[in-house]
PDB file of C-alpha atoms and ligand atoms in Angstrom:
ATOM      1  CA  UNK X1032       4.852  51.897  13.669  1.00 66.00           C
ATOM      2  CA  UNK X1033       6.713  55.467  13.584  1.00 68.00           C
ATOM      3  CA  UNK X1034       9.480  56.361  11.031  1.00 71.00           C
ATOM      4  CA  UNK X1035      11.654  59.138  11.762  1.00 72.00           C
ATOM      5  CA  UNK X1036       8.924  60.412  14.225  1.00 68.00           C
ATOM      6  CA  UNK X1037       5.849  59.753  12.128  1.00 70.00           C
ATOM      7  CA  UNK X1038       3.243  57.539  12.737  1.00 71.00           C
ATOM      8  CA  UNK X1039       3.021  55.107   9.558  1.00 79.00           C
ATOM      9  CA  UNK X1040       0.033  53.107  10.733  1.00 81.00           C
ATOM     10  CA  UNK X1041      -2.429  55.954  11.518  1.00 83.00           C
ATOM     11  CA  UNK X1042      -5.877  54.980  13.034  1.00 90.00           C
ATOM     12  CA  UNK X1043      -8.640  57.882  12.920  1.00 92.00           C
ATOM     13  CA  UNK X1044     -11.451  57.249  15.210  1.00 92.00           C
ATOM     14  CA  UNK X1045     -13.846  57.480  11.895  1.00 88.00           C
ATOM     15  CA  UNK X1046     -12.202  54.266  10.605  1.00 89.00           C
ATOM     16  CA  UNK X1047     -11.866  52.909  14.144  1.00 88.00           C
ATOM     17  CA  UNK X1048     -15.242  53.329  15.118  1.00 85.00           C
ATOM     18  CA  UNK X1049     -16.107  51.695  11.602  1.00 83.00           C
ATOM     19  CA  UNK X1050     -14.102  48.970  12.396  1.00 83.00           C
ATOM     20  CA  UNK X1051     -15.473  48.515  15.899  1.00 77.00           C
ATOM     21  CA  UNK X1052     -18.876  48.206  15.243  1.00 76.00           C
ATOM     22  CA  UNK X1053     -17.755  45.946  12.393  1.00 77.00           C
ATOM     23  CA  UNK X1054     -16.569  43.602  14.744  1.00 78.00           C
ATOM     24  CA  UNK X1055     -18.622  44.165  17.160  1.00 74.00           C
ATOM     25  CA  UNK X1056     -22.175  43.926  15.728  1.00 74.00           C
ATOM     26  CA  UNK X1057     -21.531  42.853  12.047  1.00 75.00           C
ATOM     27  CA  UNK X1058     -25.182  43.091  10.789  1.00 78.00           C
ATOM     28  CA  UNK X1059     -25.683  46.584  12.049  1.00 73.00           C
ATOM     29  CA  UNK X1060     -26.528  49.395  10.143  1.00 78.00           C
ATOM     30  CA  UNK X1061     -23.972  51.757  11.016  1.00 84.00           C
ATOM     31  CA  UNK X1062     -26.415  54.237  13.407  1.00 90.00           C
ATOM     32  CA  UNK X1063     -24.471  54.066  16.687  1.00 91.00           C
ATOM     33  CA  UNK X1064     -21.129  54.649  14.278  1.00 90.00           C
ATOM     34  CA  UNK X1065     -23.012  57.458  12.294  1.00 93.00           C
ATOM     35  CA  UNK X1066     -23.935  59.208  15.801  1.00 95.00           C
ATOM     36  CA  UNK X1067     -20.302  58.884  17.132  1.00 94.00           C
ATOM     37  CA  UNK X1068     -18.920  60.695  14.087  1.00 94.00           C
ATOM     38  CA  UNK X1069     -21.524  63.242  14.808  1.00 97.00           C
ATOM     39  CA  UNK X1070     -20.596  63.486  18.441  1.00 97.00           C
ATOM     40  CA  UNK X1071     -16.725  63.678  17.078  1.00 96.00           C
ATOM     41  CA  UNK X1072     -17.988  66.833  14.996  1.00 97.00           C
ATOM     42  CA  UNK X1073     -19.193  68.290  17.410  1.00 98.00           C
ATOM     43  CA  UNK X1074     -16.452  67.988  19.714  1.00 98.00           C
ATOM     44  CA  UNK X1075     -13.571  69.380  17.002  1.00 97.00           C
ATOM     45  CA  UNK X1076     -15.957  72.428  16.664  1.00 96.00           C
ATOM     46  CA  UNK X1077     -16.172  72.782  20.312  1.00 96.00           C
ATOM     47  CA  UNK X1078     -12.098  72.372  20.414  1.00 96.00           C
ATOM     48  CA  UNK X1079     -12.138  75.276  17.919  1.00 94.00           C
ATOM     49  CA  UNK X1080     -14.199  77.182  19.835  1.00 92.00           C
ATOM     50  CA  UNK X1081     -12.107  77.075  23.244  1.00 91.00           C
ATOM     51  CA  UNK X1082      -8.995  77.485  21.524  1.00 90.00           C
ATOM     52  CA  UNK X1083     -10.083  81.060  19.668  1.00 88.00           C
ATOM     53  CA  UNK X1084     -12.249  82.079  22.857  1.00 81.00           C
ATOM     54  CA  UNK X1085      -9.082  84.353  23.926  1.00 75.00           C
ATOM     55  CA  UNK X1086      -9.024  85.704  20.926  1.00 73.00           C
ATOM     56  CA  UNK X1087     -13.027  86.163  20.012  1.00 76.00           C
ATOM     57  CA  UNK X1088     -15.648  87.700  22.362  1.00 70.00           C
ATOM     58  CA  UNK X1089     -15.977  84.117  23.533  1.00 72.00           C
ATOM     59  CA  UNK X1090     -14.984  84.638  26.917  1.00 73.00           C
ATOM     60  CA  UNK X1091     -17.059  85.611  29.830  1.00 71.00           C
ATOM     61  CA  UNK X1092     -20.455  85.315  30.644  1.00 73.00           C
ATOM     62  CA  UNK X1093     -23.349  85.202  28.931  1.00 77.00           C
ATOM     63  CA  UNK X1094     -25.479  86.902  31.307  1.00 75.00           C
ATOM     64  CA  UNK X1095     -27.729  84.126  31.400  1.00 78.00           C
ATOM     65  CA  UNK X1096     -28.013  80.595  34.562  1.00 76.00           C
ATOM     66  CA  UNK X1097     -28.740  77.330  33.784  1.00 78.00           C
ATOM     67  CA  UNK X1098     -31.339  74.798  35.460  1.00 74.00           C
ATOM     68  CA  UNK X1099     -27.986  74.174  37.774  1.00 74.00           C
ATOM     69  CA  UNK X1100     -28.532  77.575  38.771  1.00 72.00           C
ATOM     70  CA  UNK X1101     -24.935  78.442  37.479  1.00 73.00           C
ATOM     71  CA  UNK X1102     -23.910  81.196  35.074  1.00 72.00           C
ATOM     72  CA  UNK X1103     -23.503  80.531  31.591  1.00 73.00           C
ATOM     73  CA  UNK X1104     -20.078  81.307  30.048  1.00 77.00           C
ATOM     74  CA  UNK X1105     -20.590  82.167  26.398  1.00 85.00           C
ATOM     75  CA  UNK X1106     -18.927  79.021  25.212  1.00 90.00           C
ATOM     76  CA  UNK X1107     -21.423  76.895  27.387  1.00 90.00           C
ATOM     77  CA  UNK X1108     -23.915  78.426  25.322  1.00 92.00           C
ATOM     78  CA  UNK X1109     -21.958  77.944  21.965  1.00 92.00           C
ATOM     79  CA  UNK X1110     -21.004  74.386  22.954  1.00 96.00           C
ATOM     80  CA  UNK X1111     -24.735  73.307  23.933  1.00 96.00           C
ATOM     81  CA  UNK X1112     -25.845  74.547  20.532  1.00 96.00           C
ATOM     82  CA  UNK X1113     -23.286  73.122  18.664  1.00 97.00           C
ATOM     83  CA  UNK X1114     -24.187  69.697  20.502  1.00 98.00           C
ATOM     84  CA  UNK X1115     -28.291  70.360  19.582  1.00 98.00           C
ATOM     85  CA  UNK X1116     -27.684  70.713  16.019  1.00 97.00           C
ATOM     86  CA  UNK X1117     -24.969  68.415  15.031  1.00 98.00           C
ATOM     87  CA  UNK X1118     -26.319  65.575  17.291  1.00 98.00           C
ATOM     88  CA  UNK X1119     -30.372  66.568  15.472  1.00 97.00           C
ATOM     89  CA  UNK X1120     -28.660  66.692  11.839  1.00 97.00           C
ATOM     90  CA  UNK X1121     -27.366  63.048  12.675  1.00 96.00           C
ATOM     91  CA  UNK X1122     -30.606  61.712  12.229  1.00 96.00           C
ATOM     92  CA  UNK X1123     -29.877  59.401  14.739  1.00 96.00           C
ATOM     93  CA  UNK X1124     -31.310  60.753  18.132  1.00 96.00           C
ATOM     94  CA  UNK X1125     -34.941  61.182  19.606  1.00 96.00           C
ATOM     95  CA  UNK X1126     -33.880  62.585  22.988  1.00 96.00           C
ATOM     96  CA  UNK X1127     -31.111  65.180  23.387  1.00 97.00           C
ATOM     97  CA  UNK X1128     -30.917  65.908  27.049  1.00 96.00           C
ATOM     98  CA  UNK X1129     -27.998  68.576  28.049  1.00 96.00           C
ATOM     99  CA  UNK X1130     -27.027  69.467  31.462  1.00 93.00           C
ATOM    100  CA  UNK X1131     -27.099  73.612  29.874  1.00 91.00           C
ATOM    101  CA  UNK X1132     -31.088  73.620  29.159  1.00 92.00           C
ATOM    102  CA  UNK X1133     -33.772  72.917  31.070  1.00 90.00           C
ATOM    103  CA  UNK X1134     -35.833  70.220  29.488  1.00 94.00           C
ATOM    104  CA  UNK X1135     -35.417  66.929  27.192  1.00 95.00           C
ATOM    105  CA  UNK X1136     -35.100  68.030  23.432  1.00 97.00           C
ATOM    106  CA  UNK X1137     -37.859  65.608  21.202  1.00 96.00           C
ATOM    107  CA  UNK X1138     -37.038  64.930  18.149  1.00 94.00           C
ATOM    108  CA  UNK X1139     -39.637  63.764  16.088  1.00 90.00           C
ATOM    109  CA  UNK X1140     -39.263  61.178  13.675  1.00 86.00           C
ATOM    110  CA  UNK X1141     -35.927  61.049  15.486  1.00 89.00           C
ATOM    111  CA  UNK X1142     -33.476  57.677  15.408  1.00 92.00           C
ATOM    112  CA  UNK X1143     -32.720  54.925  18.436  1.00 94.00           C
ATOM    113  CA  UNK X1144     -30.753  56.658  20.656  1.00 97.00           C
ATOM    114  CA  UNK X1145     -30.823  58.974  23.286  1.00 96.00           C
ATOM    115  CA  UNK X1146     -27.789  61.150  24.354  1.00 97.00           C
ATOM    116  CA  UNK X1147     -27.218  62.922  27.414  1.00 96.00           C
ATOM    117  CA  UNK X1148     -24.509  64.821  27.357  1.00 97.00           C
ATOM    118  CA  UNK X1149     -23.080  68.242  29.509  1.00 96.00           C
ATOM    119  CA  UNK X1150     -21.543  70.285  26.681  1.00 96.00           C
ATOM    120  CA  UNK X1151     -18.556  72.161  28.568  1.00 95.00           C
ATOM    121  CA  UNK X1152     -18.214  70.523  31.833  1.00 94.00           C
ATOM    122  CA  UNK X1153     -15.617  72.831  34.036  1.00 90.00           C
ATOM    123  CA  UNK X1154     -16.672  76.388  32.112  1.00 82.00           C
ATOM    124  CA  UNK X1155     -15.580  78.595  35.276  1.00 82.00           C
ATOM    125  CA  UNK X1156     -12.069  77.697  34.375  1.00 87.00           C
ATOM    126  CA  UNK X1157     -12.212  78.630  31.207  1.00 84.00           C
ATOM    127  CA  UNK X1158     -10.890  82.565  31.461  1.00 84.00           C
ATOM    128  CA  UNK X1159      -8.245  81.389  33.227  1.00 89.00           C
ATOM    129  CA  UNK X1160      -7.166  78.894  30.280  1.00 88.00           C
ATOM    130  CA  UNK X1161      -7.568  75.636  32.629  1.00 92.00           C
ATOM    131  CA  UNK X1162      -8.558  72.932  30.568  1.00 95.00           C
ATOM    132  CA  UNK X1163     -12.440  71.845  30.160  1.00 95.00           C
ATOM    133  CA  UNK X1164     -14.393  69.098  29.249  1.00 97.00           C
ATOM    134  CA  UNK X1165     -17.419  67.684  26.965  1.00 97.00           C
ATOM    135  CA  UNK X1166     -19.098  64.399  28.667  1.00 97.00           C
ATOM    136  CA  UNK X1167     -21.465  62.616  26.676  1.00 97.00           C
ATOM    137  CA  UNK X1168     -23.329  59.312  27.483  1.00 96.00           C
ATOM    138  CA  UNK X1169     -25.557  57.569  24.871  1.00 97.00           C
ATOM    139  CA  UNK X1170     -28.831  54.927  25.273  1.00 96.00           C
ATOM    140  CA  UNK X1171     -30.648  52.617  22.713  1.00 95.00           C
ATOM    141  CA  UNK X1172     -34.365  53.496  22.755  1.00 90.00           C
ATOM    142  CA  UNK X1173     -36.529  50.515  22.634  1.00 86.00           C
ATOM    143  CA  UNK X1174     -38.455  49.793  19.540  1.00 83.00           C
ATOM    144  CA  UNK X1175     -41.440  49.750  21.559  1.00 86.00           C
ATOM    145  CA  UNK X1176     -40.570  52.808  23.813  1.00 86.00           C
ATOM    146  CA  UNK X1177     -42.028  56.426  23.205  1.00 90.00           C
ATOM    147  CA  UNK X1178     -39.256  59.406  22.880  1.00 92.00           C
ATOM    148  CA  UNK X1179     -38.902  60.525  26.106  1.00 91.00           C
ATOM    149  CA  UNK X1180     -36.544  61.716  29.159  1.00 90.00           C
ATOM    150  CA  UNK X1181     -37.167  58.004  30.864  1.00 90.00           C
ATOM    151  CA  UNK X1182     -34.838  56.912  27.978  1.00 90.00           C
ATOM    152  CA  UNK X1183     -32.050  58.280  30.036  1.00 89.00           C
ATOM    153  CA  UNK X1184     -33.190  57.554  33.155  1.00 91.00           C
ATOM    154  CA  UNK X1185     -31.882  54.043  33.090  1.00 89.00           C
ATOM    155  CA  UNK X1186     -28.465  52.527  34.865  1.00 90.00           C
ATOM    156  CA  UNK X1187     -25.150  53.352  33.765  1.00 88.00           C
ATOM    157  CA  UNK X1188     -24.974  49.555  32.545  1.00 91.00           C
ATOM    158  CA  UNK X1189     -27.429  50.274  29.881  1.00 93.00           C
ATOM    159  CA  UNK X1190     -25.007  52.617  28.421  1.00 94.00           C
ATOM    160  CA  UNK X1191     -24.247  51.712  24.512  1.00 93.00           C
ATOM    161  CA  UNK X1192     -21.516  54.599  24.609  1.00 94.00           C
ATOM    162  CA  UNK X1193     -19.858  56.783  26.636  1.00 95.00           C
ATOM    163  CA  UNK X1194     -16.838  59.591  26.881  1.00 96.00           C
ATOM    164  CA  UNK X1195     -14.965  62.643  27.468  1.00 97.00           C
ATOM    165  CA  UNK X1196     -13.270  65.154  25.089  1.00 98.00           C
ATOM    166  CA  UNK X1197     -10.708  67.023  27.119  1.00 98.00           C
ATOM    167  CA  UNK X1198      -9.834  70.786  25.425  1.00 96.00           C
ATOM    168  CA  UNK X1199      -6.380  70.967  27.154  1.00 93.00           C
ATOM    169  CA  UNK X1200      -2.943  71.287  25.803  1.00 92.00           C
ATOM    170  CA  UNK X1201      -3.718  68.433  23.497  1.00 95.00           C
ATOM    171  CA  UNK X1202      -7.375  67.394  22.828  1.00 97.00           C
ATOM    172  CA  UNK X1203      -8.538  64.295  24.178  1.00 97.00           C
ATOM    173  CA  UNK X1204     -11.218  62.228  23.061  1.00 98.00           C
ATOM    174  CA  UNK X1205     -11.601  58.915  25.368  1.00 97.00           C
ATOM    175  CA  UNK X1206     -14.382  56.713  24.315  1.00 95.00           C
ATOM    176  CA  UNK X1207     -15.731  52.979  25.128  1.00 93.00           C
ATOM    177  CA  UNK X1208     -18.979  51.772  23.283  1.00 89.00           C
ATOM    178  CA  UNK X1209     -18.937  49.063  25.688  1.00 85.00           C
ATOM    179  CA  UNK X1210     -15.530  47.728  26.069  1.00 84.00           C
ATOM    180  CA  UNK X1211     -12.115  49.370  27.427  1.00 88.00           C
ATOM    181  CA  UNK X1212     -12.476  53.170  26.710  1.00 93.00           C
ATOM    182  CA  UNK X1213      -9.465  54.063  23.685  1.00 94.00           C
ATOM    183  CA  UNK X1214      -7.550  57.350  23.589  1.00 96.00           C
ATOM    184  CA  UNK X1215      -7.447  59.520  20.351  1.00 96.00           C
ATOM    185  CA  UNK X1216      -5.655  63.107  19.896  1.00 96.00           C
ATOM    186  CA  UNK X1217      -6.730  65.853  17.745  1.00 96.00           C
ATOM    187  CA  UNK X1218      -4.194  66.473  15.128  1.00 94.00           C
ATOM    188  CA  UNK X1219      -5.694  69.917  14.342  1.00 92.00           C
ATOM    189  CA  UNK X1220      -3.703  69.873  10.954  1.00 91.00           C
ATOM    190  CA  UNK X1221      -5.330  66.796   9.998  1.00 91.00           C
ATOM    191  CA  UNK X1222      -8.442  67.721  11.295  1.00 93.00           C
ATOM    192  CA  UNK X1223      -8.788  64.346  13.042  1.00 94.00           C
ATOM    193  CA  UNK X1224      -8.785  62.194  16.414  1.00 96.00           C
ATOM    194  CA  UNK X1225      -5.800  59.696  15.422  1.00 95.00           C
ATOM    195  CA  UNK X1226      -5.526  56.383  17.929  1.00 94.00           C
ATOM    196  CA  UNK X1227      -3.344  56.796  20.683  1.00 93.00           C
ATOM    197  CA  UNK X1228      -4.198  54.149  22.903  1.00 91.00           C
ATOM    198  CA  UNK X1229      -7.094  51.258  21.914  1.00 90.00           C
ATOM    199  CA  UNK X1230      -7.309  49.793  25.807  1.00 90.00           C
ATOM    200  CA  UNK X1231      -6.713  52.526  28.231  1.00 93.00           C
ATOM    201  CA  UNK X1232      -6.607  50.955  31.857  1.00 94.00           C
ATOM    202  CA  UNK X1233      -5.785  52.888  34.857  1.00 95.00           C
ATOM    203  CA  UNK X1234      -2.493  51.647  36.650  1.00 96.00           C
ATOM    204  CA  UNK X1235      -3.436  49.747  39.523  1.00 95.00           C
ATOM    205  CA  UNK X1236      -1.458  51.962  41.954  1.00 92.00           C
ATOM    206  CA  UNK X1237      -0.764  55.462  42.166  1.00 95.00           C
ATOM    207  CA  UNK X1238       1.438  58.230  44.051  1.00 96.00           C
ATOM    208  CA  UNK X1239      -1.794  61.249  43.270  1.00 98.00           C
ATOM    209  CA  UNK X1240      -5.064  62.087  45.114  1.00 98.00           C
ATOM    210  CA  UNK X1241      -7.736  64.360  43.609  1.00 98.00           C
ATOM    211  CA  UNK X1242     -10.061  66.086  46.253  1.00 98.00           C
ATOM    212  CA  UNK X1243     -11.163  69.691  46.649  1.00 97.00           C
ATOM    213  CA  UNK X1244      -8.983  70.402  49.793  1.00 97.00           C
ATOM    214  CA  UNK X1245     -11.288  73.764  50.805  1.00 97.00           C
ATOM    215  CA  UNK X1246     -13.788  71.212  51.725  1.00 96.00           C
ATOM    216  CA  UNK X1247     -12.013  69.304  54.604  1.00 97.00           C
ATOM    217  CA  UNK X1248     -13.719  70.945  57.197  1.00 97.00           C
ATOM    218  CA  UNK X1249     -17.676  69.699  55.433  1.00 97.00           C
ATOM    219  CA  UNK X1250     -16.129  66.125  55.089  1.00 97.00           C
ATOM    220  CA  UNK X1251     -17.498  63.177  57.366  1.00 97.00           C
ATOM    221  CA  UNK X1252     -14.945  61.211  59.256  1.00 97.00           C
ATOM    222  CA  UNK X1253     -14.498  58.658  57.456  1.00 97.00           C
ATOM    223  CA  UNK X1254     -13.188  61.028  54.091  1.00 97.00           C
ATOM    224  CA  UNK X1255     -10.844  62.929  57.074  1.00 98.00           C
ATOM    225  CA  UNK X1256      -9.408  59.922  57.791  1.00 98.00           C
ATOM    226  CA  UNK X1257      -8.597  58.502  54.421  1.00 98.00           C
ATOM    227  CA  UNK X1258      -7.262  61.871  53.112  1.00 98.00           C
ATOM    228  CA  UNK X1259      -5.486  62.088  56.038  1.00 97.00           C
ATOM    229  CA  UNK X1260      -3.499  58.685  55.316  1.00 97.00           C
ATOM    230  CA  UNK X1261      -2.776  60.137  52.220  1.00 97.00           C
ATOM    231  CA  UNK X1262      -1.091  62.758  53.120  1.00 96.00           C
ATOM    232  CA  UNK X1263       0.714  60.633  56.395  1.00 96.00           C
ATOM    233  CA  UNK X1264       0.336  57.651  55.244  1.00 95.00           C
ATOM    234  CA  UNK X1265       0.312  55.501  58.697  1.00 95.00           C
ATOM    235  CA  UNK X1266       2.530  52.661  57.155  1.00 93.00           C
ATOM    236  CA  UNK X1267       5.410  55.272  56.911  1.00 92.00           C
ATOM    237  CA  UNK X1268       5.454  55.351  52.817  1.00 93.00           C
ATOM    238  CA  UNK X1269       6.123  58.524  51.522  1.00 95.00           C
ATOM    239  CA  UNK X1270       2.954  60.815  50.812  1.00 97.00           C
ATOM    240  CA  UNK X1271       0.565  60.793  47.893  1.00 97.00           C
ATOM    241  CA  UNK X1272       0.829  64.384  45.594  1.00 98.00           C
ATOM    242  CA  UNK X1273      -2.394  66.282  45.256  1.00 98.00           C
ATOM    243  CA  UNK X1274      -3.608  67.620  42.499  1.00 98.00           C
ATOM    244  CA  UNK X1275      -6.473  69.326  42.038  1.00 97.00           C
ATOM    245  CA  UNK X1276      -8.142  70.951  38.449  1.00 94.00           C
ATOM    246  CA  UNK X1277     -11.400  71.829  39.511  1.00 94.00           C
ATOM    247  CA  UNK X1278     -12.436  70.473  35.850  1.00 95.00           C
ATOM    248  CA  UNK X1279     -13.706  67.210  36.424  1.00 96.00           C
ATOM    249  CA  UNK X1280     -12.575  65.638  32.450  1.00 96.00           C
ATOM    250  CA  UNK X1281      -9.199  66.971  33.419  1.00 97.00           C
ATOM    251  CA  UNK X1282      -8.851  65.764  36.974  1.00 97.00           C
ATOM    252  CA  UNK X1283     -10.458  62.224  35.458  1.00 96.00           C
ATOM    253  CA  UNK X1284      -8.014  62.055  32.799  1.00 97.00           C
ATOM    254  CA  UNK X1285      -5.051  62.219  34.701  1.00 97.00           C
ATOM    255  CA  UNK X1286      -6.448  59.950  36.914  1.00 97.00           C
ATOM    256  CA  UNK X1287      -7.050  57.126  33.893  1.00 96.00           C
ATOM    257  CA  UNK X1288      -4.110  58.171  32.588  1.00 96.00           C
ATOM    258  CA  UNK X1289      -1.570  58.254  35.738  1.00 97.00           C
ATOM    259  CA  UNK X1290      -3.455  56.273  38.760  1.00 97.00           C
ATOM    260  CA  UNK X1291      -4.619  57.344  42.140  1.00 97.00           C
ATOM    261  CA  UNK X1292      -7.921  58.541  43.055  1.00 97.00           C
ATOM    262  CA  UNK X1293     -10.343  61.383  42.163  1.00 97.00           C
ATOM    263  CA  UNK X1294     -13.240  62.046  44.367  1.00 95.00           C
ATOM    264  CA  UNK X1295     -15.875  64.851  45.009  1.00 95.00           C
ATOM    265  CA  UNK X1296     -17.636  63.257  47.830  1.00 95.00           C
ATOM    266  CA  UNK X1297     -20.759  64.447  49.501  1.00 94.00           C
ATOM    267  CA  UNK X1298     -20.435  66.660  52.391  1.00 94.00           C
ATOM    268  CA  UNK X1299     -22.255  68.991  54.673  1.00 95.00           C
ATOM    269  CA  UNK X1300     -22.706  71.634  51.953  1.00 93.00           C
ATOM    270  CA  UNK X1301     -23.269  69.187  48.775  1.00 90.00           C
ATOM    271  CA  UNK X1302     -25.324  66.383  51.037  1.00 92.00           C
ATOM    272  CA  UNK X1303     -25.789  64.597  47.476  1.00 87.00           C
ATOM    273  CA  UNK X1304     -22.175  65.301  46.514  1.00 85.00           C
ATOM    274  CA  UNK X1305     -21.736  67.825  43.807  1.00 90.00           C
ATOM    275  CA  UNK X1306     -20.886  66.234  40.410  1.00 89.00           C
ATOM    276  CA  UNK X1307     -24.600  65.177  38.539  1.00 82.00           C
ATOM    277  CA  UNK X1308     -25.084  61.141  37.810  1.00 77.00           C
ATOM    278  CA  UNK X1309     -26.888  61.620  35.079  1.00 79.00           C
ATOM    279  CA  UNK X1310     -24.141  63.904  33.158  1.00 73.00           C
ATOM    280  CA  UNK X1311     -20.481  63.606  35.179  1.00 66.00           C
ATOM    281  CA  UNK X1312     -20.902  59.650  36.162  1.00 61.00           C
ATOM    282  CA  UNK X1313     -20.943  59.161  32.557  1.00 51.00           C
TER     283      UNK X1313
HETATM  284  P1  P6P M2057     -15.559  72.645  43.222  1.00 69.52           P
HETATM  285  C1  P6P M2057     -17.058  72.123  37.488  1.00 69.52           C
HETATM  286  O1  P6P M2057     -17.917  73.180  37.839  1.00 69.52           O
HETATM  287  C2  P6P M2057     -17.523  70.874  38.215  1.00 69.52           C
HETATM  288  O2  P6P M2057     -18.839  70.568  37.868  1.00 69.52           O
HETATM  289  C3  P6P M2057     -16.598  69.705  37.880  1.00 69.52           C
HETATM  290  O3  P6P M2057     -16.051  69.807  36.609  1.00 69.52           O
HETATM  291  C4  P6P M2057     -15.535  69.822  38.950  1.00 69.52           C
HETATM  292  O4  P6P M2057     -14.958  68.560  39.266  1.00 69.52           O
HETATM  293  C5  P6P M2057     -16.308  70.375  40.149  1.00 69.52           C
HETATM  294  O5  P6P M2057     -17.438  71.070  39.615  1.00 69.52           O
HETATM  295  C6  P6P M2057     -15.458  71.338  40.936  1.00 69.52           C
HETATM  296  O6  P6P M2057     -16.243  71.737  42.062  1.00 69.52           O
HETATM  297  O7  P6P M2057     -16.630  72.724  44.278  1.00 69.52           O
HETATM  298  O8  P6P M2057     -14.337  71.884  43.705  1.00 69.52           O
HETATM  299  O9  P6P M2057     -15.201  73.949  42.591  1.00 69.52           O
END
């Protein structure tokens, strides 16, 4: 409900995770909601972060690569320890594996999940001020399985929990612990993700394509072809828009939020595609 512009039936994503896993698993102890706060933490310190990198020595590089073989910005290395030690202080994990370090993180002692996460997805746009993205994906160790990176290694159906937080003109946090993802905004004078949308579903048409353009001439045939009917569609509609971020949570959000199609298919020079399973397919 909104009076006179305000929202009088606010929903944070603390009490809606609470009252998710409520309904959703009753006799549970609360972990999985306990580690989603955490991740939510750690995503409104990463939001601060971006938004006073302009105005800290936050921008740039950090004169160090990752495993990717890409060059750290600063805030890749601020966001991936922010991630470590909020996600170890939950108490919750006993693998941490992030796209920004090399090896799985063991946590001894550690709780039943594992979480994968890549802790600024889209970092070479961030001097520019182009909006960037944490993803984060999260597994239920076994009782009977030892800590270790196999925990993650597992289909995307085993997923207990997975999302985005988009640092853009608004922040974004779009989550699904195993149901239709929901939408919550930062309300940075509240401090807090506030419900915007509990089922997000992606229209079932739309007028926008998503593709790195440059590319074309890598693409096989079949990719040609289909671009191609976007743009000339052979049934004589009118032609689809591009747009094109180059920050995968961005380019995914508008996606979810407006239809069409995103896509980052393999070609000659990425003969595995670009974008990582294990960290963007989240
Ligand atoms: P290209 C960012 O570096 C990223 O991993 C994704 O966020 C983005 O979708 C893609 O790479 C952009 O790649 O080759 O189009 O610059």
């Amino acid at each position: 409900e909104m009076l006179n512009g305000f929202s009088t039936d606010p929903l944070t994503l603390t009490q809606w995770v609470l009252v998710q896993q409520q309904k959703e698993a009753p006799h549970a102890r609360g972990n999985l909601s306990i580690l989603l706060n955490a991740i939510c933490v750690a995503c409104k310190f990463v939001d601060s972060a971006v938004r006073r990198a302009g105005l800290s020595d936050l921008l740039g590089l950090a004169g160090t690569g990752n495993i990717q073989g890409e060059d750290q910005k600063k805030l890749d290395i601020v966001a991936n320890e922010v991630f470590i030690n909020v996600l170890r202080r939950s108490g919750q994990c006993s693998v941490l594996v992030s796209e920004e370090i090399d090896d799985e993180i063991i946590i001894e002692g550690g709780g039943e999940y594992s979480v994968v996460f890549d802790p600024l997805d889209g970092s070479s746009n961030i001097d520019c001020g182009v909006s960037i993205g944490t993803i984060y994906g999260i597994y239920k160790k076994e009782k009977t399985e030892a800590p270790s990176v196999s925990n993650v290694l597992k289909r995307g159906r085993e997923l207990v929990g997975a999302g985005y937080c988009l640092y853009g003109s608004s922040c974004s946090m779009v989550l699904s612990v195993g149901k239709q993802p929901a939408h919550f905004t930062l309300d940075p004078s509240l401090g807090e993700f506030v419900l915007t949308s509990a089922h997000m579903r992606v229209p079932e048409a739309g007028r926008i394509y998503s593709i790195n353009e440059g590319n074309s001439s890598l693409w096989a045939d079949a990719i040609s072809r289909y671009v191609q009917e976007c743009k000339s569609p052979s049934n004589g509609k009118l032609p689809m828009s591009l747009r094109y971020v180059g920050s995968m949570v961005a380019d995914v959000h508008r996606t979810l939020l407006y239809g069409g199609i995103f896509m980052y298919p393999a070609d000659r020079k990425a003969t595995q595609g670009k974008l990582r399973l294990l960290y963007e397919a989240c």
